Tab-separated table of C-alpha atoms in Angstrom:
chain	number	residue	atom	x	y	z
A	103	UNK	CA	108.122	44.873	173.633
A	104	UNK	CA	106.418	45.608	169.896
A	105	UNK	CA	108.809	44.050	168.365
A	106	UNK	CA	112.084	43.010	167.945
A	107	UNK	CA	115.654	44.070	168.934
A	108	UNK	CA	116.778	43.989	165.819
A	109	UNK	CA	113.901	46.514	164.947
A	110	UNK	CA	114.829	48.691	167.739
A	111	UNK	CA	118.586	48.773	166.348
A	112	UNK	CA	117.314	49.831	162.891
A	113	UNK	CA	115.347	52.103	163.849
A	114	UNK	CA	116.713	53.786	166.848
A	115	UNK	CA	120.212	52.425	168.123
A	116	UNK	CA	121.655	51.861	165.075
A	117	UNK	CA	119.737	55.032	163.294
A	118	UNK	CA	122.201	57.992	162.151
A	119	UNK	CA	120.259	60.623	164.138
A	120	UNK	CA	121.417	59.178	167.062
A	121	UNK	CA	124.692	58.520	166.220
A	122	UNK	CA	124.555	62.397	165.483
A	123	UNK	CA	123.139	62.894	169.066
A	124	UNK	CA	126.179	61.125	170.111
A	125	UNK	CA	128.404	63.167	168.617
A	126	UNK	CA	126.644	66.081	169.626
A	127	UNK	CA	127.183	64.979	172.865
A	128	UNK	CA	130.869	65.044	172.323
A	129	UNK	CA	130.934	68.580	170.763
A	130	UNK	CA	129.002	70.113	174.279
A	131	UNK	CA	131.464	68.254	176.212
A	132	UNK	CA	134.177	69.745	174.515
A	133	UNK	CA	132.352	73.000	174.334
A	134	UNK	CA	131.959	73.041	178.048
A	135	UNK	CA	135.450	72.546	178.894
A	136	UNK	CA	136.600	75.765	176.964
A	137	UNK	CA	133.304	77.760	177.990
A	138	UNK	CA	133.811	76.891	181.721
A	139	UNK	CA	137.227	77.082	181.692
A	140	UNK	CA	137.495	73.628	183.555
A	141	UNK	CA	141.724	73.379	182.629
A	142	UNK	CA	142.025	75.366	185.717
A	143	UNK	CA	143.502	73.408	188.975
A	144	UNK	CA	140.253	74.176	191.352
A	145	UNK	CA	138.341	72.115	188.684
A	146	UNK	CA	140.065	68.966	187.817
A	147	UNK	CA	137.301	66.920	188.975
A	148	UNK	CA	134.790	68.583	186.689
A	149	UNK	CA	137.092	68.027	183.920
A	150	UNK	CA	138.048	64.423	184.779
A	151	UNK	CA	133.941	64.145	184.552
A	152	UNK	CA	133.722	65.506	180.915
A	153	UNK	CA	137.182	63.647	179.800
A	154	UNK	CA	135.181	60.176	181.499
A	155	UNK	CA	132.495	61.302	179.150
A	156	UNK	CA	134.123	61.606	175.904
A	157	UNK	CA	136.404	58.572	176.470
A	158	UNK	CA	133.490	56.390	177.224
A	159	UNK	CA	131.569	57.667	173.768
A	160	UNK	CA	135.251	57.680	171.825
A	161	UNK	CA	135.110	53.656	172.650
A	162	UNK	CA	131.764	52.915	171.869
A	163	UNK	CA	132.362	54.233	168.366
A	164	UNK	CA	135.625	52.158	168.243
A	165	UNK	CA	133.500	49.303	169.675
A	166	UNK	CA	130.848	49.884	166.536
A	167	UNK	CA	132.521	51.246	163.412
A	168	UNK	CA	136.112	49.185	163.495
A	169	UNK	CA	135.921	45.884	166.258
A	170	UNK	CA	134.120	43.006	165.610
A	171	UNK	CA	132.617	40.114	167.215
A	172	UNK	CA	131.090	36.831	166.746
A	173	UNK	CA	129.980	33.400	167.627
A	174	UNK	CA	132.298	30.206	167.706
A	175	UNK	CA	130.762	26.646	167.823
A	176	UNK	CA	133.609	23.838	168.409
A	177	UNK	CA	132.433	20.093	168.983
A	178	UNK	CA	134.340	17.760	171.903
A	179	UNK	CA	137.494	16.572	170.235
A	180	UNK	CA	137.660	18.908	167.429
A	181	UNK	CA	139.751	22.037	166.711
A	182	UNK	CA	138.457	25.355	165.184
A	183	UNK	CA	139.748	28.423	163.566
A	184	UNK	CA	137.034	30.422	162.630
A	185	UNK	CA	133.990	32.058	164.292
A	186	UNK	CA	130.997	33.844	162.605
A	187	UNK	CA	130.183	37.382	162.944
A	188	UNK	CA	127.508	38.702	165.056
A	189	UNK	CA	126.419	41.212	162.665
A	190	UNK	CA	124.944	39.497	159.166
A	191	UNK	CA	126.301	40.772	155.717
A	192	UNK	CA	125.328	40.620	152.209
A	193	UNK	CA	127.932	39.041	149.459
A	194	UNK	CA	127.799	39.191	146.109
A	195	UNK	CA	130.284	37.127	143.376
A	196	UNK	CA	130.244	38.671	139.807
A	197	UNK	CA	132.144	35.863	137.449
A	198	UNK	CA	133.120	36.767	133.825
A	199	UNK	CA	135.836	37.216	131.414
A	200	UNK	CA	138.179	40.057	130.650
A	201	UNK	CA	140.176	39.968	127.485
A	202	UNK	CA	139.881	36.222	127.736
A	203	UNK	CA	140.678	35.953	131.171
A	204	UNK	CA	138.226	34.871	134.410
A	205	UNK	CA	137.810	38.193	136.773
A	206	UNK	CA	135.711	38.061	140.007
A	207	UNK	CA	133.859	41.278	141.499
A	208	UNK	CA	133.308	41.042	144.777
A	209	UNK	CA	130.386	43.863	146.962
A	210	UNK	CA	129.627	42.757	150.261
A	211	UNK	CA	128.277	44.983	153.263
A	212	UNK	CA	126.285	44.583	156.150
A	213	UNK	CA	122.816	44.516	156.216
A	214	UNK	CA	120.217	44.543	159.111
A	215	UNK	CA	116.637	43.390	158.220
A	216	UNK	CA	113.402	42.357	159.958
A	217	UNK	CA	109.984	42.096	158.600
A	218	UNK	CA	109.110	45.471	160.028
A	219	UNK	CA	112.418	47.231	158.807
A	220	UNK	CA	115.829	47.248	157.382
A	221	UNK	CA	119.107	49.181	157.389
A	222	UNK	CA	121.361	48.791	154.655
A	223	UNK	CA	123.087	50.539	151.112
A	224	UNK	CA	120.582	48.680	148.808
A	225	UNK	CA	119.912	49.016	146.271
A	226	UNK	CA	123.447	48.168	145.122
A	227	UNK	CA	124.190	50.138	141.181
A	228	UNK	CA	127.047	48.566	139.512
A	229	UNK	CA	129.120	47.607	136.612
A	230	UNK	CA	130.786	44.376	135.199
A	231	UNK	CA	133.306	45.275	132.326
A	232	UNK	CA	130.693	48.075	131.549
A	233	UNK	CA	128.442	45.807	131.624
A	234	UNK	CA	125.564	47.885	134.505
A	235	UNK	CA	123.417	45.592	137.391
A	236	UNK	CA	121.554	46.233	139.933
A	237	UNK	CA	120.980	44.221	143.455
A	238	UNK	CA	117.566	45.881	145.369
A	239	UNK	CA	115.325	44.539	148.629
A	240	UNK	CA	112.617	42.881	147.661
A	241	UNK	CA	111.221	41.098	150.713
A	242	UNK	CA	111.879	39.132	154.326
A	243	UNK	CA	110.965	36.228	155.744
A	244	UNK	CA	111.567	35.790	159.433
A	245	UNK	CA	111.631	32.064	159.846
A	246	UNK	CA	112.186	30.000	156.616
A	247	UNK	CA	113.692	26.955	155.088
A	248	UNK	CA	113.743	24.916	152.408
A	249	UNK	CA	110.946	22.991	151.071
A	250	UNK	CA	108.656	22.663	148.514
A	251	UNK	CA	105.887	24.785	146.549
A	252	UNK	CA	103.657	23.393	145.120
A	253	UNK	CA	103.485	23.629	140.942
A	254	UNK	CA	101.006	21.505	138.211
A	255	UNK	CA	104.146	22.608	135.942
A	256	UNK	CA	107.110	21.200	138.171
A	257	UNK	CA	108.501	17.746	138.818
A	258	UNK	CA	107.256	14.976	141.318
A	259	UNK	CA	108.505	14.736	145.085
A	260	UNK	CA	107.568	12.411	147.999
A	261	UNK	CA	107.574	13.764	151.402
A	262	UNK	CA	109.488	12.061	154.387
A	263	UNK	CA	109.765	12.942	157.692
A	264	UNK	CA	111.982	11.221	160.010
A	265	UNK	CA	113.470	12.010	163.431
A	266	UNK	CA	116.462	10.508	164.123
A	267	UNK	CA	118.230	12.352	166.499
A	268	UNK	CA	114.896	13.268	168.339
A	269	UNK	CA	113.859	16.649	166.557
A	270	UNK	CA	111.847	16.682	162.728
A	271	UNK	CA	113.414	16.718	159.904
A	272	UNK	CA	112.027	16.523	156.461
A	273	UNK	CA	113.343	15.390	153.276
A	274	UNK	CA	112.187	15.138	149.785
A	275	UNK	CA	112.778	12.427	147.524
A	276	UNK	CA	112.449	12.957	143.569
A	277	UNK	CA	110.752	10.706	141.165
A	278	UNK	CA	113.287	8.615	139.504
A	279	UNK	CA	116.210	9.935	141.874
A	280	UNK	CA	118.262	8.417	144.402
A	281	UNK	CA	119.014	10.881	147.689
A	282	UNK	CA	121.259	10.501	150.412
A	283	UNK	CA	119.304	11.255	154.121
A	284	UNK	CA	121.766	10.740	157.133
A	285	UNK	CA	124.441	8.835	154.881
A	286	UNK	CA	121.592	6.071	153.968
A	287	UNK	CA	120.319	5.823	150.335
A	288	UNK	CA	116.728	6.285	149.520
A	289	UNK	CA	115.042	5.976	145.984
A	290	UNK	CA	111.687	6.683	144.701
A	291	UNK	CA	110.785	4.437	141.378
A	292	UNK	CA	114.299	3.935	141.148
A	293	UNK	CA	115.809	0.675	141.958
A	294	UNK	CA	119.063	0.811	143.523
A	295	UNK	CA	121.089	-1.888	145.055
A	296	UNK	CA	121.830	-0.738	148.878
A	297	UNK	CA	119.328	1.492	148.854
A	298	UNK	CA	115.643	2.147	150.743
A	299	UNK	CA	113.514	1.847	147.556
A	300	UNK	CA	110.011	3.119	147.624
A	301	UNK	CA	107.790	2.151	144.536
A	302	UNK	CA	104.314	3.820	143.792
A	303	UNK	CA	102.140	2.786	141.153
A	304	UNK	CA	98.297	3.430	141.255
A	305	UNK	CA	98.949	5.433	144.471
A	306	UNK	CA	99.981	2.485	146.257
A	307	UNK	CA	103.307	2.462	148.145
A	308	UNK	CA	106.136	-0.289	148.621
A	309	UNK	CA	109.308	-0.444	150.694
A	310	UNK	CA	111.900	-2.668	150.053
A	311	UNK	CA	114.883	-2.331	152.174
A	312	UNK	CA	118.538	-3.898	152.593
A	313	UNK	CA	118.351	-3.612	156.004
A	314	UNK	CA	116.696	-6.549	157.633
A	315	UNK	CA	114.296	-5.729	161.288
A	316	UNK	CA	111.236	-3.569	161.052
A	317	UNK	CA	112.872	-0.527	161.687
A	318	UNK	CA	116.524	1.341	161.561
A	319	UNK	CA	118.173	3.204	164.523
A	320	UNK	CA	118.665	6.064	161.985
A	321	UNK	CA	114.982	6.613	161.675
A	322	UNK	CA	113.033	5.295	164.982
A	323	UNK	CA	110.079	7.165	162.997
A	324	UNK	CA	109.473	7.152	159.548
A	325	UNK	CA	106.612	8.420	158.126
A	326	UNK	CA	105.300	9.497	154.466
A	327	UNK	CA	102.703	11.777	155.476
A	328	UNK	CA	101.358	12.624	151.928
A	329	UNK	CA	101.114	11.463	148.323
A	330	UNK	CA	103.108	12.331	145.718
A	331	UNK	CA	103.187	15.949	144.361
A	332	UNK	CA	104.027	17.862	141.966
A	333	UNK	CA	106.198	21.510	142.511
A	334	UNK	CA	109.387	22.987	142.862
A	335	UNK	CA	111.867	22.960	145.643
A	336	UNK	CA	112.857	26.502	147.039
A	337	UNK	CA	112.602	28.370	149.937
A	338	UNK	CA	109.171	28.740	152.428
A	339	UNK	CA	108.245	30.093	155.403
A	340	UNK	CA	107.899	28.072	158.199
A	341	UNK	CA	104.645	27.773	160.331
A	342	UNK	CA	104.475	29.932	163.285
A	343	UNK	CA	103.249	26.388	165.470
A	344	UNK	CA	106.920	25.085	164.506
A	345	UNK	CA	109.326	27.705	164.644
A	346	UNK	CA	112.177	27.987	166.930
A	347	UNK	CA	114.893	30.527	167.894
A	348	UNK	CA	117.245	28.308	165.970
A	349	UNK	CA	115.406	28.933	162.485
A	350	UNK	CA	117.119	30.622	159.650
A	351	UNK	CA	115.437	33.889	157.864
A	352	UNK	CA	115.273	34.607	153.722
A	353	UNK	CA	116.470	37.599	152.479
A	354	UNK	CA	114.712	37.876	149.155
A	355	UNK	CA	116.794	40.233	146.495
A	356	UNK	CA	116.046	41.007	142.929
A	357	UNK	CA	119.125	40.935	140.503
A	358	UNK	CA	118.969	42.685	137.070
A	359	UNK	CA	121.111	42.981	134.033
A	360	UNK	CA	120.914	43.571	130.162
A	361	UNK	CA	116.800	43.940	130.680
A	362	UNK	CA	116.485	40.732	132.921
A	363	UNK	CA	115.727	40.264	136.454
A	364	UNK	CA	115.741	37.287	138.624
A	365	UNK	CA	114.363	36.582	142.285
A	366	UNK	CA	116.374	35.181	144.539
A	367	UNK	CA	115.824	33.617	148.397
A	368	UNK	CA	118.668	33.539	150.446
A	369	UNK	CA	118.670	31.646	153.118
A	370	UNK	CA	120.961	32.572	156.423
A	371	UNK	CA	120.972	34.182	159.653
A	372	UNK	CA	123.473	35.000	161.990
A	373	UNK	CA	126.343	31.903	162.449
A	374	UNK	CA	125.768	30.662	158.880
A	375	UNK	CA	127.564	31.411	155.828
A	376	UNK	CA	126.210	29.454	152.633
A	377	UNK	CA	126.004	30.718	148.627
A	378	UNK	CA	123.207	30.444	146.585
A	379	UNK	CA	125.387	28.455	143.938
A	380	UNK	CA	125.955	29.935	140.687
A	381	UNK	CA	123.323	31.304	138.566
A	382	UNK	CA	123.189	33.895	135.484
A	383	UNK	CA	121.191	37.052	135.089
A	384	UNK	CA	121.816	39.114	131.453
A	385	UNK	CA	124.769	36.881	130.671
A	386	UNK	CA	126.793	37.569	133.759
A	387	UNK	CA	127.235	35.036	136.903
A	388	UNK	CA	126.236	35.681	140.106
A	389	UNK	CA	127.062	33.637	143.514
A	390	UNK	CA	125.500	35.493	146.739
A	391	UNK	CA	125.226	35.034	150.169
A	392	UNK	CA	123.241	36.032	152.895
A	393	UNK	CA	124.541	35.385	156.454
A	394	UNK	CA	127.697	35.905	159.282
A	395	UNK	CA	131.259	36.732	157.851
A	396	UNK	CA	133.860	33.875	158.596
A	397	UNK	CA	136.868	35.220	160.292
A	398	UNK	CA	139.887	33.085	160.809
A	399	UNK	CA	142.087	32.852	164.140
A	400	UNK	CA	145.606	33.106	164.071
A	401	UNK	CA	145.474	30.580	166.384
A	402	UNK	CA	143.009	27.093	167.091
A	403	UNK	CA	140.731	26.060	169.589
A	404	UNK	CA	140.185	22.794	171.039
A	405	UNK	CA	137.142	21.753	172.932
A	406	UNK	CA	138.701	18.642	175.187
A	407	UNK	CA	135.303	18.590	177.240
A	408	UNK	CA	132.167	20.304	177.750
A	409	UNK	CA	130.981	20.150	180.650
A	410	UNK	CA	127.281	20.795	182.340
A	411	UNK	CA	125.185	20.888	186.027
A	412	UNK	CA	122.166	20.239	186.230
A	413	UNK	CA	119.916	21.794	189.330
A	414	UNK	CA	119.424	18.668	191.390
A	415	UNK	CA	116.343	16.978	190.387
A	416	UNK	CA	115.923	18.942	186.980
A	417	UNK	CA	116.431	18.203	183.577
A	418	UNK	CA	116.796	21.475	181.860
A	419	UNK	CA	117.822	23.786	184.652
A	420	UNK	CA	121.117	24.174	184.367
A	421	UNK	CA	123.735	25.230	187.284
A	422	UNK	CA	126.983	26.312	185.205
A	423	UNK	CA	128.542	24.967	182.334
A	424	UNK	CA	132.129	25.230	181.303
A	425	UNK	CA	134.166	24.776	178.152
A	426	UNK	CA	137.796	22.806	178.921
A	427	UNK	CA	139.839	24.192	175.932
A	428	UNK	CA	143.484	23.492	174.274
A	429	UNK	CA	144.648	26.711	172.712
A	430	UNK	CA	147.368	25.729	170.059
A	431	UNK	CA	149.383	28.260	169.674
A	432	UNK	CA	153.227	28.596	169.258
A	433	UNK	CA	153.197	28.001	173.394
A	434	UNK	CA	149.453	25.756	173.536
A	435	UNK	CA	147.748	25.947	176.833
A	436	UNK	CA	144.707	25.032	178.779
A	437	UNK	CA	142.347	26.853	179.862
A	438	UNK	CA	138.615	26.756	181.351
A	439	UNK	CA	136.126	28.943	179.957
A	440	UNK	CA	133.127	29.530	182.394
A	441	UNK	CA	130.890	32.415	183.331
A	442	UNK	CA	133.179	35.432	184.576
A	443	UNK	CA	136.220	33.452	183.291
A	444	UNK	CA	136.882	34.798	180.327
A	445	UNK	CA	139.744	34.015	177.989
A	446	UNK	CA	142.116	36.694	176.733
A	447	UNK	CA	144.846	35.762	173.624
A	448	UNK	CA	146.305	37.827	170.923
A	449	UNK	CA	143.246	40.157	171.411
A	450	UNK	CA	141.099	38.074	171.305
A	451	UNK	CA	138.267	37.834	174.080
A	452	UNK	CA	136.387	34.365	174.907
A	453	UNK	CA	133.087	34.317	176.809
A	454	UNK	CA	131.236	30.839	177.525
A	455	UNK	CA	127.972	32.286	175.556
A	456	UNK	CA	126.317	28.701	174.685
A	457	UNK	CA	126.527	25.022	174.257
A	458	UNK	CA	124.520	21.972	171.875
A	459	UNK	CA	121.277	20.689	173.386
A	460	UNK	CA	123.476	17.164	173.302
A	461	UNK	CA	125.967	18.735	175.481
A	462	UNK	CA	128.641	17.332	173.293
A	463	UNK	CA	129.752	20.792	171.843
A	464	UNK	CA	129.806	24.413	173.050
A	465	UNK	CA	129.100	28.014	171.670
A	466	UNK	CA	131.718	30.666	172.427
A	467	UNK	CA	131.158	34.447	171.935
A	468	UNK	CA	134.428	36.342	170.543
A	469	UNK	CA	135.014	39.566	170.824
A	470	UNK	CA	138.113	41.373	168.787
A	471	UNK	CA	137.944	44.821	170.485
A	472	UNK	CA	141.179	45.919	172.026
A	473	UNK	CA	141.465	49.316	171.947
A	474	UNK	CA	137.628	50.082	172.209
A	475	UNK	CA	137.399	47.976	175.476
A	476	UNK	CA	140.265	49.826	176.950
A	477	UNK	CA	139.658	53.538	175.533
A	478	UNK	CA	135.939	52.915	177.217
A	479	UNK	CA	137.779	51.256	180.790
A	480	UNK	CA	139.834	54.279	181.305
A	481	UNK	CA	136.950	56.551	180.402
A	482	UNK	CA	135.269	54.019	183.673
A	483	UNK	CA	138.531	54.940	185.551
A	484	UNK	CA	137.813	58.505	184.775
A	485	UNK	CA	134.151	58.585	185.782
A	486	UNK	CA	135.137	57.088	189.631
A	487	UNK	CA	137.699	59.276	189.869
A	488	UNK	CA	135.975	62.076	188.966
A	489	UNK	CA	133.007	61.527	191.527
């Protein structure tokens, strides 16, 4: 209630002293099964009851340290592969030469960070053809995106916000630059045939357009809420008035080689997977990445029709929803994917976990954990039994 759950993993449920209770745990099971000598026939319940035990704890470890799960978006008509890992990770791309030939280095590992707290092997000490660097924490921002900061030494941006598909969105344009917003060309003090050209001279503003009417469908609301300034486009936090559960986070991390050091906000969260882009620090290039893992099926997913009921007479109450889904597999299939229908393949597991605010795509949790789900369902078994 402080905080976060996140925090609460870090620093409790995730925290090695009590993984080490667990394992305690385990040893005074164990213990008491020799010291009570519960192998005898009178006791078999007793020692079902401590078996239960140790079965149930054997699978949560299984569950933690070598399954994994994620999320898996698909849109209405299309067909995906891949899902994104629930837990977020930490990737790092050394580029260089080696006797004259390009080598990659790849460190990744999984990290767990809030602004209170974080779990994780950083700093990160290592070597490039001999050549030492070093990847340390340096900060967190919960709720961040790109934008721009202002700077008297950087280059000149206009502000636009539109909202064409009903939510905010806000772009800059760059003096003398022609950007693309929703596949329609915009220009600032840069003519371009086909494009929305905006002129400013004196700090007075002119549109001219392509497009004849007084406004596009792509924009119902255009607005330039602010002058031209001058700064430098990077990463900010976002306003605590306009933040939403669907925001990403920064990680910020300090890379250092050959006596330099440069700052670096990643942004990511859990479902996204982007790189920084390349960048070089003591004569070495980096790429990282801050975000989910992508796994790949070995099988695809089709989304033929999302479907969702409303509570009569509400608009965002919702009854049930269900996911109508092709499997394409050697032997495709269909299935439906709804609450307490879950779909089992290949060992895989599919639970209806979410779906798009348009209701045009859903959000499927995945959950590769075979041998922890049943190691922990016969320790279940077990426990009945036993009482």
């Amino acid at each position: 209630s402080w905080y976060s759950t996140e925090t609460a993993r870090i620093w409790i449920y995730n925290a090695t002293w009590f993984e080490a209770i667990m394992v305690f745990f385990v040893i005074n099971f164990v213990g008491n099964i020799a010291r009570y000598n519960l192998l005898k026939k009178e006791k078999w319940a007793i020692l079902i009851l401590h078996l239960s035990w140790i079965l149930i704890i054997l699978g949560a470890f299984v569950t933690r340290y070598i399954s994994f799960e994620g999320m898996m978006p698909i849109r209405e008509g299309n067909t995906e592969n891949v899902f994104y890992s629930d837990k977020t990770y930490l990737t790092v791309y050394v580029d260089g030469e080696i006797n004259n030939e390009p080598k990659r280095k790849i460190l990744e590992d999984d990290i767990l960070v809030t602004t209170e707290a974080i779990k994780s092997n950083l700093p990160w000490n290592s070597d490039f053809n001999g050549q030492p660097f070093t990847i340390s924490y340096a900060g967190f921002i919960e709720g961040a995106k790109e934008g721009l900061v202002e700077d008297p030494n950087g280059k000149e941006y206009l502000k636009i916000v539109e909202a064409g598909d009903g939510q905010r969105h806000e772009h800059y344009l760059e003096n003398g630059e022609v950007s693309s917003i929703h596949n329609v060309l915009f220009s600032l003090n840069k003519m371009t045939e086909g494009a929305i050209n905006i002129i400013e001279s004196d700090g007075n503003y002119q549109i001219k357009s392509p497009f004849e009417g007084q406004f596009m469908r792509m924009a119902d609301q255009l607005v330039i809420p602010e002058p031209i300034i001058k700064g430098a486009y990077g990463v900010i936090s976002i306003p605590e008035n306009e933040k939403t559960e669907n925001d990403l986070d920064a990680l910020i991390v300090d890379i250092s080689s050959n006596g330099e050091t440069v700052r670096k906000k990643l942004l990511g969260a859990k479902g996204v997977a982007n790189f920084s882009g390349e960048f070089k620090v003591g004569g070495l290039d980096f790429n990282i990445s801050y975000g989910s893992k992508v796994y790949t099926l070995p099988f695809g997913i089709k989304l033929n029709d999302f479907i969702a009921e409303k509570h009569p007479g509400t608009e965002n109450s919702y009854a049930s929803f269900m996911s109508k889904v092709t499997i394409e597999d050697e032997r495709p299939f269909d299935y439906d994917i709804y609450m307490n229908h879950i779909l089992d393949h290949k060992g895989y597991r599919f639970f209806q976990a979410s779906f798009n605010q348009d209701e045009k795509g859903t959000i499927l949790s995945v959950n590769h954990d075979f041998w922890g789900t049943w190691i922990t369902y016969i320790g279940y078994f077990l426990l009945y039994a036993g009482l």
